[in-house]
Coordinates of C-alpha atoms and ligand atoms in Angstrom, one line a residue:
M1 CA 100.8 130.6 97.3
E2 CA 97.3 131.2 98.5
P3 CA 95.2 128.2 97.7
T4 CA 94.0 129.9 94.6
M5 CA 91.2 128.3 92.7
A6 CA 88.8 129.6 90.1
N7 CA 85.6 131.0 91.5
G8 CA 82.5 130.8 89.6
S9 CA 80.8 128.0 87.7
S10 CA 81.4 124.3 88.2
S11 CA 83.1 124.0 84.8
D12 CA 85.6 126.8 85.8
I13 CA 86.4 125.0 89.0
I14 CA 86.8 121.7 87.2
S15 CA 89.1 123.3 84.5
W16 CA 91.2 124.8 87.3
F17 CA 91.7 121.3 88.8
E18 CA 92.3 119.7 85.4
D19 CA 95.0 122.3 84.9
V20 CA 96.7 121.9 88.3
S21 CA 96.5 118.1 87.9
E22 CA 98.1 118.3 84.5
N23 CA 101.0 120.2 86.0
A24 CA 100.9 118.5 89.4
P25 CA 104.7 118.0 89.7
S26 CA 105.6 121.7 89.1
V27 CA 102.6 122.9 91.1
Q28 CA 104.0 120.8 94.0
T29 CA 107.3 122.5 93.8
Q30 CA 105.7 125.9 93.7
T31 CA 103.6 124.9 96.7
L32 CA 106.7 123.9 98.6
R33 CA 108.5 127.1 97.5
R34 CA 105.6 129.2 98.7
I35 CA 105.3 127.4 102.1
L36 CA 109.1 128.0 102.6
Q37 CA 108.9 131.6 101.5
L38 CA 106.1 132.4 103.8
N39 CA 107.7 130.7 106.8
F40 CA 111.4 131.0 106.1
S41 CA 112.4 132.6 109.3
V42 CA 110.4 130.5 111.7
E43 CA 112.2 128.8 114.5
Y44 CA 111.6 125.2 113.3
L45 CA 112.8 125.8 109.8
K46 CA 115.8 127.8 110.9
K47 CA 116.8 125.0 113.2
W48 CA 117.1 122.7 110.2
M49 CA 117.8 124.9 107.3
G50 CA 119.8 127.7 108.8
E51 CA 120.0 130.9 106.8
V52 CA 120.0 129.2 103.3
S53 CA 118.5 131.4 100.7
I54 CA 116.0 129.6 98.5
E55 CA 115.0 132.6 96.3
D56 CA 117.3 131.8 93.3
M57 CA 117.2 128.1 93.7
E58 CA 116.0 125.9 90.8
D59 CA 112.9 123.8 91.6
E60 CA 114.6 120.5 91.7
A61 CA 117.4 121.8 93.9
L62 CA 114.9 123.3 96.2
E63 CA 113.1 120.0 96.8
S64 CA 116.3 118.0 97.3
L65 CA 117.8 120.7 99.6
Y66 CA 114.6 120.8 101.7
T67 CA 114.3 117.0 102.0
S68 CA 118.0 116.6 102.8
L69 CA 118.0 119.2 105.5
V70 CA 114.6 118.9 107.2
P71 CA 114.0 115.5 108.8
L72 CA 110.9 113.4 108.7
A73 CA 108.9 114.2 111.8
S74 CA 105.9 113.0 113.7
H75 CA 103.3 114.8 115.8
A76 CA 105.5 114.3 118.8
D77 CA 108.2 116.5 117.2
F78 CA 105.8 119.4 116.8
E79 CA 104.1 118.9 120.1
P80 CA 106.5 121.2 122.2
Y81 CA 106.0 124.0 119.6
V82 CA 102.2 123.6 119.5
Q83 CA 102.1 123.5 123.3
M84 CA 104.1 126.8 123.5
I85 CA 101.6 128.3 121.1
A86 CA 98.7 127.1 123.2
D87 CA 100.4 128.6 126.2
G88 CA 100.5 132.0 124.5
E89 CA 104.0 132.2 123.0
K90 CA 104.0 134.9 120.3
A91 CA 107.3 134.2 118.6
A92 CA 107.2 132.7 115.1
L93 CA 107.8 129.1 116.0
I94 CA 106.3 127.1 113.1
T95 CA 104.5 129.8 111.0
Q96 CA 105.2 133.4 110.3
E97 CA 101.6 134.4 110.8
P98 CA 100.5 134.0 114.4
I99 CA 98.4 130.9 115.0
T100 CA 95.3 131.8 116.9
T101 CA 93.3 128.6 116.6
L102 CA 94.2 125.0 117.2
S103 CA 92.2 122.0 116.1
L104 CA 91.7 118.8 118.0
S105 CA 92.1 115.7 115.8
S106 CA 89.4 113.1 116.5
G107 CA 91.9 111.0 118.4
T108 CA 89.7 108.0 117.7
T109 CA 92.4 106.5 115.4
D110 CA 95.3 106.5 117.8
G111 CA 93.4 106.8 121.1
R112 CA 94.6 110.3 121.9
Q113 CA 93.5 113.7 120.7
K114 CA 96.2 115.9 119.2
Y115 CA 96.4 119.7 118.9
V116 CA 96.9 120.6 115.2
P117 CA 97.4 124.2 114.0
F118 CA 94.4 125.7 112.2
T119 CA 94.7 128.8 110.1
R120 CA 92.6 130.8 107.5
H121 CA 94.3 128.6 105.0
S122 CA 92.6 125.5 106.6
S123 CA 89.1 126.9 106.1
K124 CA 89.9 128.2 102.6
T125 CA 91.0 124.7 101.5
T126 CA 87.9 123.2 103.2
L127 CA 85.7 125.5 101.1
Q128 CA 87.7 124.7 98.0
I129 CA 87.5 120.9 98.3
F130 CA 83.8 121.3 99.0
K131 CA 83.3 123.3 95.8
L132 CA 85.5 121.0 93.8
A133 CA 83.8 117.8 94.9
A134 CA 80.4 119.4 94.4
A135 CA 81.4 120.4 90.8
Y136 CA 82.3 116.8 90.0
R137 CA 79.1 115.5 91.6
S138 CA 77.0 118.0 89.7
R139 CA 78.3 116.5 86.3
I140 CA 76.5 113.3 87.2
Y141 CA 73.7 114.2 89.6
S142 CA 72.0 117.5 88.9
I143 CA 70.8 119.3 91.9
K144 CA 67.9 121.8 91.9
E145 CA 68.8 125.4 92.8
G146 CA 67.3 126.4 96.1
G147 CA 67.1 122.8 97.2
R148 CA 68.1 121.6 100.6
I149 CA 70.7 119.2 102.1
L150 CA 69.8 117.0 105.1
E151 CA 73.3 117.2 106.6
F152 CA 74.1 115.4 109.9
I153 CA 76.7 117.9 111.1
Y154 CA 77.8 118.6 114.6
S155 CA 80.2 121.1 115.9
S156 CA 81.9 120.6 119.3
K157 CA 82.4 123.3 121.9
Q158 CA 85.3 125.7 121.4
F159 CA 87.4 126.7 124.4
K160 CA 90.4 128.9 125.1
T161 CA 93.8 127.7 126.3
K162 CA 95.5 129.7 129.0
G163 CA 97.4 131.5 126.2
G164 CA 94.1 132.6 124.7
I165 CA 94.1 130.3 121.7
T166 CA 90.8 129.0 120.5
V167 CA 90.6 125.2 120.5
G168 CA 87.9 123.0 118.9
T169 CA 87.6 120.4 116.1
A170 CA 88.6 121.4 112.6
T171 CA 84.9 121.1 111.5
T172 CA 83.9 123.3 114.4
H173 CA 86.3 126.0 113.3
Y174 CA 85.2 125.7 109.7
Y175 CA 81.5 126.1 110.6
A176 CA 82.5 129.3 112.6
S177 CA 84.6 130.6 109.7
E178 CA 83.9 133.2 107.0
E179 CA 84.4 130.5 104.4
F180 CA 81.4 128.5 105.7
K181 CA 79.3 131.6 105.5
I182 CA 80.5 132.1 101.9
K183 CA 79.6 128.5 101.1
Q184 CA 76.1 129.1 102.6
R185 CA 75.7 132.2 100.5
E186 CA 77.2 131.0 97.2
T187 CA 75.9 127.5 97.0
K188 CA 72.4 127.1 95.9
S189 CA 71.6 124.4 98.4
Y190 CA 70.8 125.0 102.0
I191 CA 71.3 122.8 105.0
C192 CA 67.9 122.0 106.6
S193 CA 69.1 122.8 110.1
P194 CA 70.0 126.3 111.4
E195 CA 73.3 127.1 113.0
E196 CA 71.9 126.7 116.6
V197 CA 71.2 123.0 115.8
I198 CA 74.6 122.3 114.3
S199 CA 76.4 123.9 117.3
S200 CA 74.1 122.8 120.1
G201 CA 76.9 120.7 121.7
D202 CA 74.4 117.9 122.5
Y203 CA 74.5 115.3 119.7
K204 CA 71.2 113.7 120.7
Q205 CA 69.3 117.0 120.6
S206 CA 71.0 118.0 117.3
T207 CA 70.2 114.6 115.7
Y208 CA 66.6 114.8 116.7
C209 CA 66.3 118.3 115.2
H210 CA 68.2 117.4 112.0
L211 CA 65.7 114.6 111.5
L212 CA 62.7 116.7 112.3
L213 CA 63.8 119.5 110.0
G214 CA 64.8 117.1 107.3
L215 CA 61.3 115.7 107.3
Y216 CA 59.7 119.1 107.6
F217 CA 61.5 120.1 104.3
N218 CA 61.4 116.5 102.9
D219 CA 60.2 117.4 99.4
Q220 CA 63.0 119.9 99.0
V221 CA 65.9 117.7 100.1
E222 CA 68.3 117.0 97.2
F223 CA 70.8 114.9 99.0
I224 CA 71.7 113.4 102.4
A225 CA 75.2 114.0 103.8
S226 CA 77.5 113.8 106.8
T227 CA 81.3 113.9 107.2
F228 CA 81.6 110.3 108.1
A229 CA 79.0 107.6 107.2
F230 CA 78.8 106.6 110.9
S231 CA 76.7 109.8 111.7
I232 CA 74.1 108.9 109.0
V233 CA 73.8 105.3 110.2
Q234 CA 73.7 106.5 113.8
S235 CA 71.0 109.1 113.1
F236 CA 68.7 106.7 111.2
R237 CA 69.1 104.1 114.0
S238 CA 67.9 106.7 116.4
F239 CA 65.1 107.6 113.9
E240 CA 63.8 104.1 114.2
E241 CA 63.1 104.8 117.8
S242 CA 62.1 108.5 117.7
W243 CA 59.9 108.7 114.6
K244 CA 56.6 108.8 116.4
D245 CA 57.7 111.8 118.5
I246 CA 59.0 113.6 115.4
C247 CA 55.7 113.0 113.6
N248 CA 53.8 114.4 116.6
D249 CA 56.0 117.5 116.5
I250 CA 55.3 118.0 112.8
R251 CA 51.6 117.4 113.3
D252 CA 51.2 119.9 116.2
G253 CA 53.9 122.4 115.3
T254 CA 55.5 121.7 118.7
L255 CA 58.9 120.5 119.8
S256 CA 59.5 117.5 122.1
S257 CA 60.5 118.3 125.7
K258 CA 63.7 116.2 125.0
I259 CA 65.0 119.4 123.4
T260 CA 66.0 121.5 126.3
I261 CA 68.5 124.0 124.9
P262 CA 66.7 127.3 124.7
S263 CA 68.5 128.6 121.6
V264 CA 67.8 125.4 119.8
R265 CA 64.2 125.3 120.8
K266 CA 63.7 128.8 119.6
A267 CA 65.5 128.3 116.3
V268 CA 63.6 125.1 115.5
L269 CA 60.2 126.4 116.6
D270 CA 60.7 129.5 114.5
I271 CA 60.7 127.1 111.5
I272 CA 58.1 124.4 112.4
S273 CA 55.6 126.1 114.6
V274 CA 52.7 125.9 112.0
P275 CA 51.0 122.6 112.5
N276 CA 51.3 120.3 109.5
P277 CA 48.9 117.4 110.1
S278 CA 48.9 116.3 106.4
L279 CA 52.7 115.9 106.3
A280 CA 52.7 114.1 109.6
K281 CA 50.0 111.7 108.3
R282 CA 52.0 110.9 105.2
V283 CA 55.2 110.4 107.1
I284 CA 53.4 108.1 109.7
S285 CA 52.0 105.9 107.0
K286 CA 55.4 105.6 105.3
C287 CA 57.1 104.8 108.6
V288 CA 54.5 102.1 109.4
E289 CA 55.3 100.4 106.1
L290 CA 59.0 100.9 106.6
E291 CA 59.0 99.4 110.1
E292 CA 57.6 96.2 108.6
M293 CA 60.4 96.1 106.1
D294 CA 63.0 96.6 108.8
W295 CA 63.5 100.2 107.5
F296 CA 64.8 99.0 104.1
G297 CA 64.8 102.0 101.7
L298 CA 64.0 104.5 104.4
I299 CA 65.9 107.4 102.6
P300 CA 64.2 107.3 99.2
K301 CA 60.8 106.6 100.8
L302 CA 61.0 109.6 103.1
W303 CA 63.0 111.9 100.9
P304 CA 61.6 111.2 97.4
N305 CA 63.6 113.8 95.6
A306 CA 67.0 112.9 97.1
K307 CA 69.5 112.1 94.4
Y308 CA 72.3 110.5 96.5
V309 CA 73.9 110.0 99.9
Y310 CA 77.2 111.7 100.3
S311 CA 79.7 110.9 103.1
I312 CA 83.1 109.3 103.8
M313 CA 82.5 105.6 103.4
T314 CA 86.0 104.3 103.1
G315 CA 88.6 103.1 105.7
S316 CA 87.0 102.5 109.1
M317 CA 83.7 103.7 107.7
Q318 CA 83.5 100.7 105.3
H319 CA 81.8 98.7 108.0
Y320 CA 78.7 100.9 107.9
L321 CA 78.2 100.5 104.2
T322 CA 75.9 97.5 104.6
K323 CA 73.6 99.4 106.9
L324 CA 73.8 102.5 104.7
R325 CA 72.8 100.6 101.7
H326 CA 69.9 99.1 103.6
Y327 CA 68.6 102.6 104.4
A328 CA 69.5 104.0 101.0
G329 CA 67.8 101.2 98.9
D330 CA 68.7 101.9 95.3
L331 CA 69.9 105.5 95.9
P332 CA 73.5 106.0 94.9
L333 CA 76.1 106.2 97.6
V334 CA 78.8 108.8 96.8
S335 CA 82.0 108.5 98.8
G336 CA 83.3 111.7 100.4
D337 CA 86.8 113.1 100.0
Y338 CA 90.0 112.4 101.7
G339 CA 91.6 114.7 104.3
S340 CA 92.7 115.0 107.9
T341 CA 92.8 117.7 110.5
E342 CA 96.3 118.4 109.3
S343 CA 95.5 119.0 105.6
W344 CA 93.0 118.1 102.9
I345 CA 94.5 115.6 100.5
G346 CA 92.4 114.3 97.7
V347 CA 89.1 114.7 96.0
N348 CA 86.7 112.1 94.6
V349 CA 86.6 112.9 90.9
D350 CA 84.5 109.8 90.0
P351 CA 81.3 110.2 92.1
C352 CA 79.6 107.3 90.5
C353 CA 82.3 104.9 91.5
P354 CA 81.0 102.5 94.3
P355 CA 82.5 103.3 97.7
E356 CA 84.5 100.0 97.7
K357 CA 86.4 101.2 94.7
V358 CA 86.7 104.9 95.2
S359 CA 90.0 106.7 94.9
F360 CA 91.0 110.3 95.6
A361 CA 92.9 112.6 93.2
V362 CA 95.6 114.5 95.2
V363 CA 95.0 118.3 95.1
P364 CA 98.6 119.5 94.6
T365 CA 98.0 123.1 95.9
F366 CA 96.8 122.0 99.3
S367 CA 100.2 120.9 100.8
Y368 CA 103.5 119.5 99.7
F369 CA 103.1 115.8 99.6
E370 CA 105.8 113.1 99.9
F371 CA 105.2 109.4 99.9
I372 CA 107.2 106.8 101.9
P373 CA 107.2 103.5 99.9
L374 CA 106.0 100.6 102.1
N375 CA 106.3 96.9 101.5
R376 CA 104.4 94.5 103.5
S377 CA 106.9 92.3 105.3
E378 CA 107.0 88.7 104.2
N379 CA 109.6 88.1 106.8
E380 CA 108.3 85.7 109.5
D381 CA 110.9 86.7 112.1
G382 CA 109.3 90.1 112.1
K383 CA 112.7 91.8 112.8
S384 CA 113.0 93.9 109.7
A385 CA 110.1 96.3 110.2
I386 CA 108.7 98.5 113.0
D387 CA 105.3 97.3 112.2
D388 CA 104.6 95.0 109.3
F389 CA 106.0 97.5 106.7
I390 CA 109.4 97.9 105.3
E391 CA 110.1 101.5 104.3
G392 CA 111.9 102.9 101.4
D393 CA 113.1 106.6 100.9
P394 CA 110.3 109.1 100.6
V395 CA 109.5 110.1 97.0
P396 CA 107.8 113.2 95.7
L397 CA 104.3 113.0 94.1
S398 CA 105.8 112.8 90.6
N399 CA 107.6 109.6 91.4
V400 CA 104.9 107.4 92.9
K401 CA 104.1 104.1 91.1
I402 CA 100.7 102.5 90.4
G403 CA 100.1 99.5 92.6
K404 CA 102.5 100.5 95.3
Q405 CA 101.6 101.4 98.9
Y406 CA 102.9 104.5 100.7
E407 CA 102.7 106.4 103.9
I408 CA 101.7 110.1 103.3
V409 CA 104.1 112.8 104.5
L410 CA 102.8 116.4 104.6
T411 CA 104.4 119.8 104.5
T412 CA 101.5 122.2 105.2
F413 CA 100.8 125.9 105.1
T414 CA 99.9 125.6 108.8
G415 CA 103.4 124.9 110.1
L416 CA 103.9 121.1 109.8
Y417 CA 107.1 120.1 108.0
R418 CA 107.7 116.6 106.6
Y419 CA 105.0 115.4 109.0
R420 CA 104.2 111.7 108.9
L421 CA 100.4 111.4 108.8
G422 CA 100.4 107.7 109.5
D423 CA 97.9 106.9 106.8
V424 CA 98.7 104.1 104.3
V425 CA 97.4 104.6 100.8
E426 CA 97.8 102.8 97.5
V427 CA 98.3 104.5 94.2
V428 CA 95.7 103.1 91.9
G429 CA 96.1 105.5 88.9
F430 CA 96.6 109.1 87.9
H431 CA 94.2 111.9 87.2
R432 CA 96.2 113.6 84.5
N433 CA 99.5 113.8 86.4
T434 CA 98.3 113.7 90.0
P435 CA 98.1 110.4 91.7
K436 CA 94.8 108.8 92.6
L437 CA 94.9 107.2 96.1
N438 CA 93.0 104.4 97.7
F439 CA 92.9 104.7 101.4
I440 CA 94.2 101.5 102.9
C441 CA 94.4 101.9 106.7
R442 CA 96.0 103.8 109.6
R443 CA 99.5 102.5 109.9
K444 CA 99.8 102.3 113.7
L445 CA 96.5 100.5 114.4
I446 CA 97.7 97.0 114.5
L447 CA 96.9 93.9 116.3
T448 CA 100.0 92.2 117.4
V449 CA 100.9 89.7 120.1
N450 CA 104.4 88.7 118.9
I451 CA 105.5 88.3 115.3
D452 CA 102.0 88.7 113.9
K453 CA 101.0 92.1 112.7
N454 CA 97.5 92.8 111.4
T455 CA 96.3 96.2 110.3
E456 CA 92.9 97.8 110.6
N457 CA 92.3 96.7 107.0
D458 CA 93.2 93.1 107.7
L459 CA 90.8 93.1 110.6
Q460 CA 88.1 94.6 108.5
L461 CA 88.4 91.8 106.0
V462 CA 88.3 89.1 108.7
V463 CA 85.3 90.7 110.5
E464 CA 83.5 90.9 107.1
K465 CA 83.9 87.1 106.7
G466 CA 82.6 86.4 110.2
S467 CA 79.7 88.8 109.8
K468 CA 78.6 87.1 106.6
I469 CA 77.6 84.1 108.7
L470 CA 75.8 86.4 111.0
R471 CA 73.9 88.0 108.1
K472 CA 72.8 84.5 106.9
A473 CA 71.3 84.0 110.3
R474 CA 69.4 87.3 109.8
A475 CA 71.3 89.2 112.4
E476 CA 73.3 92.4 112.0
L477 CA 76.8 93.5 113.2
V478 CA 76.2 96.9 114.6
D479 CA 79.9 97.7 115.4
F480 CA 83.2 96.1 116.3
T481 CA 86.6 96.6 117.8
S482 CA 89.5 94.5 118.9
H483 CA 92.3 94.1 121.4
A484 CA 95.5 92.1 121.5
E485 CA 95.5 90.5 125.0
V486 CA 99.1 89.9 126.1
V487 CA 98.8 89.8 129.9
K488 CA 98.5 86.0 129.9
N489 CA 100.7 83.6 128.0
P490 CA 100.1 82.9 125.2
G491 CA 98.5 86.1 124.2
H492 CA 95.5 86.2 121.9
Y493 CA 93.2 88.4 119.9
I494 CA 89.9 89.5 121.3
I495 CA 87.2 90.8 118.9
Y496 CA 84.2 92.6 120.4
W497 CA 80.9 92.6 118.5
E498 CA 77.7 94.3 119.2
I499 CA 74.9 92.6 117.3
K500 CA 71.3 93.2 116.6
G501 CA 69.0 90.2 116.4
E502 CA 68.8 86.9 118.1
V503 CA 71.5 84.4 117.2
E504 CA 72.1 80.9 118.3
E505 CA 75.3 80.2 120.2
R506 CA 76.5 77.7 117.7
I507 CA 76.3 80.4 115.0
L508 CA 78.5 82.7 117.1
E509 CA 80.9 79.9 117.7
E510 CA 81.1 79.4 113.9
C511 CA 81.7 83.2 113.4
C512 CA 84.6 83.0 116.0
R513 CA 86.2 80.0 114.2
E514 CA 85.8 81.6 110.8
M515 CA 87.5 84.8 111.9
D516 CA 90.4 83.0 113.5
A517 CA 90.9 81.0 110.3
S518 CA 90.6 84.1 108.1
F519 CA 93.7 86.1 109.2
V520 CA 96.2 85.7 106.3
D521 CA 99.1 87.3 108.1
H522 CA 101.9 84.7 108.2
G523 CA 103.0 85.6 111.6
Y524 CA 99.5 84.9 112.9
V525 CA 99.1 81.7 111.1
V526 CA 102.5 80.3 112.2
S527 CA 101.9 81.4 115.8
R528 CA 98.5 80.0 116.0
R529 CA 99.7 76.6 114.7
S530 CA 102.5 76.5 117.3
N531 CA 100.1 77.8 119.9
S532 CA 102.2 80.8 120.7
I533 CA 99.0 82.8 120.0
G534 CA 96.0 81.4 121.8
P535 CA 92.5 80.8 120.4
L536 CA 90.7 83.9 119.2
E537 CA 88.1 85.2 121.6
L538 CA 84.8 86.7 120.4
C539 CA 83.1 88.8 123.0
I540 CA 79.5 89.8 122.4
V541 CA 78.7 93.1 124.1
E542 CA 75.3 94.3 125.1
K543 CA 73.2 96.7 123.1
G544 CA 74.3 100.3 123.3
T545 CA 78.0 99.5 124.2
F546 CA 79.4 101.3 121.2
K547 CA 77.2 104.2 121.8
K548 CA 78.8 104.4 125.3
I549 CA 82.2 104.4 123.6
M550 CA 81.2 107.2 121.3
E551 CA 79.8 109.2 124.2
N552 CA 83.0 108.7 126.1
F553 CA 84.9 110.3 123.2
I554 CA 82.4 113.1 122.9
A555 CA 82.6 113.8 126.6
N556 CA 86.3 114.2 126.1
G557 CA 85.9 116.9 123.4
A558 CA 85.5 114.9 120.2
A559 CA 82.6 116.0 117.8
L560 CA 80.3 113.4 116.4
S561 CA 81.0 114.7 112.9
Q562 CA 84.6 113.4 113.3
F563 CA 84.0 110.2 115.3
K564 CA 85.5 106.9 114.1
T565 CA 85.1 103.8 116.2
P566 CA 88.7 102.6 117.0
R567 CA 89.1 99.3 115.3
C568 CA 91.8 98.2 117.8
T569 CA 92.3 99.5 121.2
S570 CA 94.4 99.2 124.3
N571 CA 92.8 102.2 125.9
Q572 CA 92.0 101.1 129.5
V573 CA 88.8 103.2 129.7
L574 CA 87.4 101.6 126.5
L575 CA 88.5 98.2 127.6
R576 CA 86.7 98.6 130.9
I577 CA 83.5 99.6 129.1
L578 CA 83.8 96.7 126.7
N579 CA 84.6 94.1 129.4
L580 CA 81.8 95.3 131.7
C581 CA 79.3 95.1 128.8
T582 CA 80.4 91.7 127.6
I583 CA 77.5 89.3 127.9
K584 CA 78.9 86.2 126.0
R585 CA 82.3 84.9 125.2
F586 CA 83.4 82.4 122.7
H587 CA 86.8 80.9 122.0
S588 CA 87.9 79.4 118.7
T589 CA 89.1 75.9 119.1
A590 CA 92.0 74.1 117.5
Y591 CA 93.6 75.9 114.6
G592 CA 93.2 74.5 111.1
P593 CA 95.7 72.4 109.1
Ligands
LIG601 P1 91.2 113.3 112.1 O1 92.3 112.7 112.9 O2 89.9 113.4 112.9 O3 91.6 114.5 111.4 O4 90.8 112.3 111.0 C1 91.6 112.2 109.8 C2 91.8 110.7 109.5 O5 90.6 110.2 109.1 C3 92.7 110.5 108.3 O6 94.1 110.6 108.6 C4 92.3 109.2 107.8 O7 92.9 108.2 108.6 C5 90.8 109.2 108.1 N1 90.1 109.6 106.8 C6 89.8 110.9 106.4 N2 89.2 110.9 105.2 C7 89.1 109.6 104.9 C8 88.6 108.9 103.7 N3 88.0 109.5 102.7 N4 88.6 107.6 103.7 C9 89.2 106.9 104.7 N5 89.7 107.5 105.8 C10 89.7 108.8 105.9

């Protein structure tokens, strides 16, 4: 099945989705049937399914045959096939249609970038989810036709493998696709920045130009967006430092010498070369006021017609919500949709829901989804689970239960079969008959020394408690990560914080104690009491450390649009940066009662 969706008005698109959600279980079986029909003779499927004919098979029999013959798999199982494709192998290995493009996943979640197949289907579904989400948003926030979006987007460089396959991030391929051009043509909002700025390959120059052009068109900007909230926060942090240069450029119709890429200079100067002293004056007087208020309410003040801020604010992005709210003042924050390089998954159908509560309705035409039931292990010997989760048998979308957590398994149109995505989600309800998912965490990102197992989400909650104390002292937690140090005995957790503002040492000691006492994982509590895990260490790193970490990822091919600070790392390069930049260390003392 092509990922068909009604074209046309928002209401057509919404009624299409209401219809597929109503029939989600049968749409899922049709999706599986279509994926198998399209790829029946590929090497991977033949290996597991042999020559079985699925044509006359009933839906239910098809699903059970497929799941009984084809095993659950991880990225490592597909890696040899994907590598052969990258090397130029033309045989139908995982898809019937030749794969000419590979995406690089951000790699910030498990420390390693992965090649993932990208096809026309990938950009079609990207366009679809974009239109679908926009249709739901437009029911609540009406956007002026011909308005603009200040969108902090960045594509990475594309390169060719020795087999001639184009590689880049999924967002980069999408921006280069026909579908992106369709979106630009069909939607009635235009991104402030031209293509040259989006694809400059230098995130600092792109950010400067996004901000400059956003201000140049300030009255026309209808909303502010990025893929992940990190990019918006990062951009406005840099605005706090570069606003004077930007205002000079607006006043004089010039472009700062910091912008060195000729194509970017030309594209931007073509837009802003008429001096606009009155706009510059207005922006300057607002910035002077904003600076005194520590930039609170920057977005509505500088973009008076913006209706909302739209970006992924869940999962590892949740940390940036405090800062985003600070910049957004009373402007609504609309949480972006849920997907991965491998497949789009769910759409936010309740745009007015606060980001902390948002869930995503699974789009049943995008992939065939299965769900591995997970139970958090209560077992303190830790023997029963690989990580802290005990697994049940995978269930189809129609069998998930509200209140339960699952790992998502994907069968995609791009050649991944029963692929464990590694994301943990909770079913919080249904949109008609399709589940609504809360993103919980990445499964593999865990802090563990011995029997303790804390996920990214557990760490997020602990850091939130510690940073409350910091906020009371009028300081701000810029970013954080962690590491389980096991070289010395007993092992212990290290949490790295970059903070903004002056804080007394006794406050930081209190933050450290508070975090140590806030882990609720039984393995941790027992181990701390018996001292088989040592005191928690809080390392304060110097200003700009997390920027260095981001730049390290970007230097290795990641795009800023996709960047997520790893919340737990054992990557030696990152640890070296963190340790070299550590300026203060605190250890929690005795563990509580
Ligand atoms: P990538 O590996 O760069 O393709 O990133 C995809 C991953 O980002 C997903 O598997 C999730 O872990 C995370 N992600 C994507 N969308 C969301 C979202 N809306 N909320 C939380 N995490 C998300």
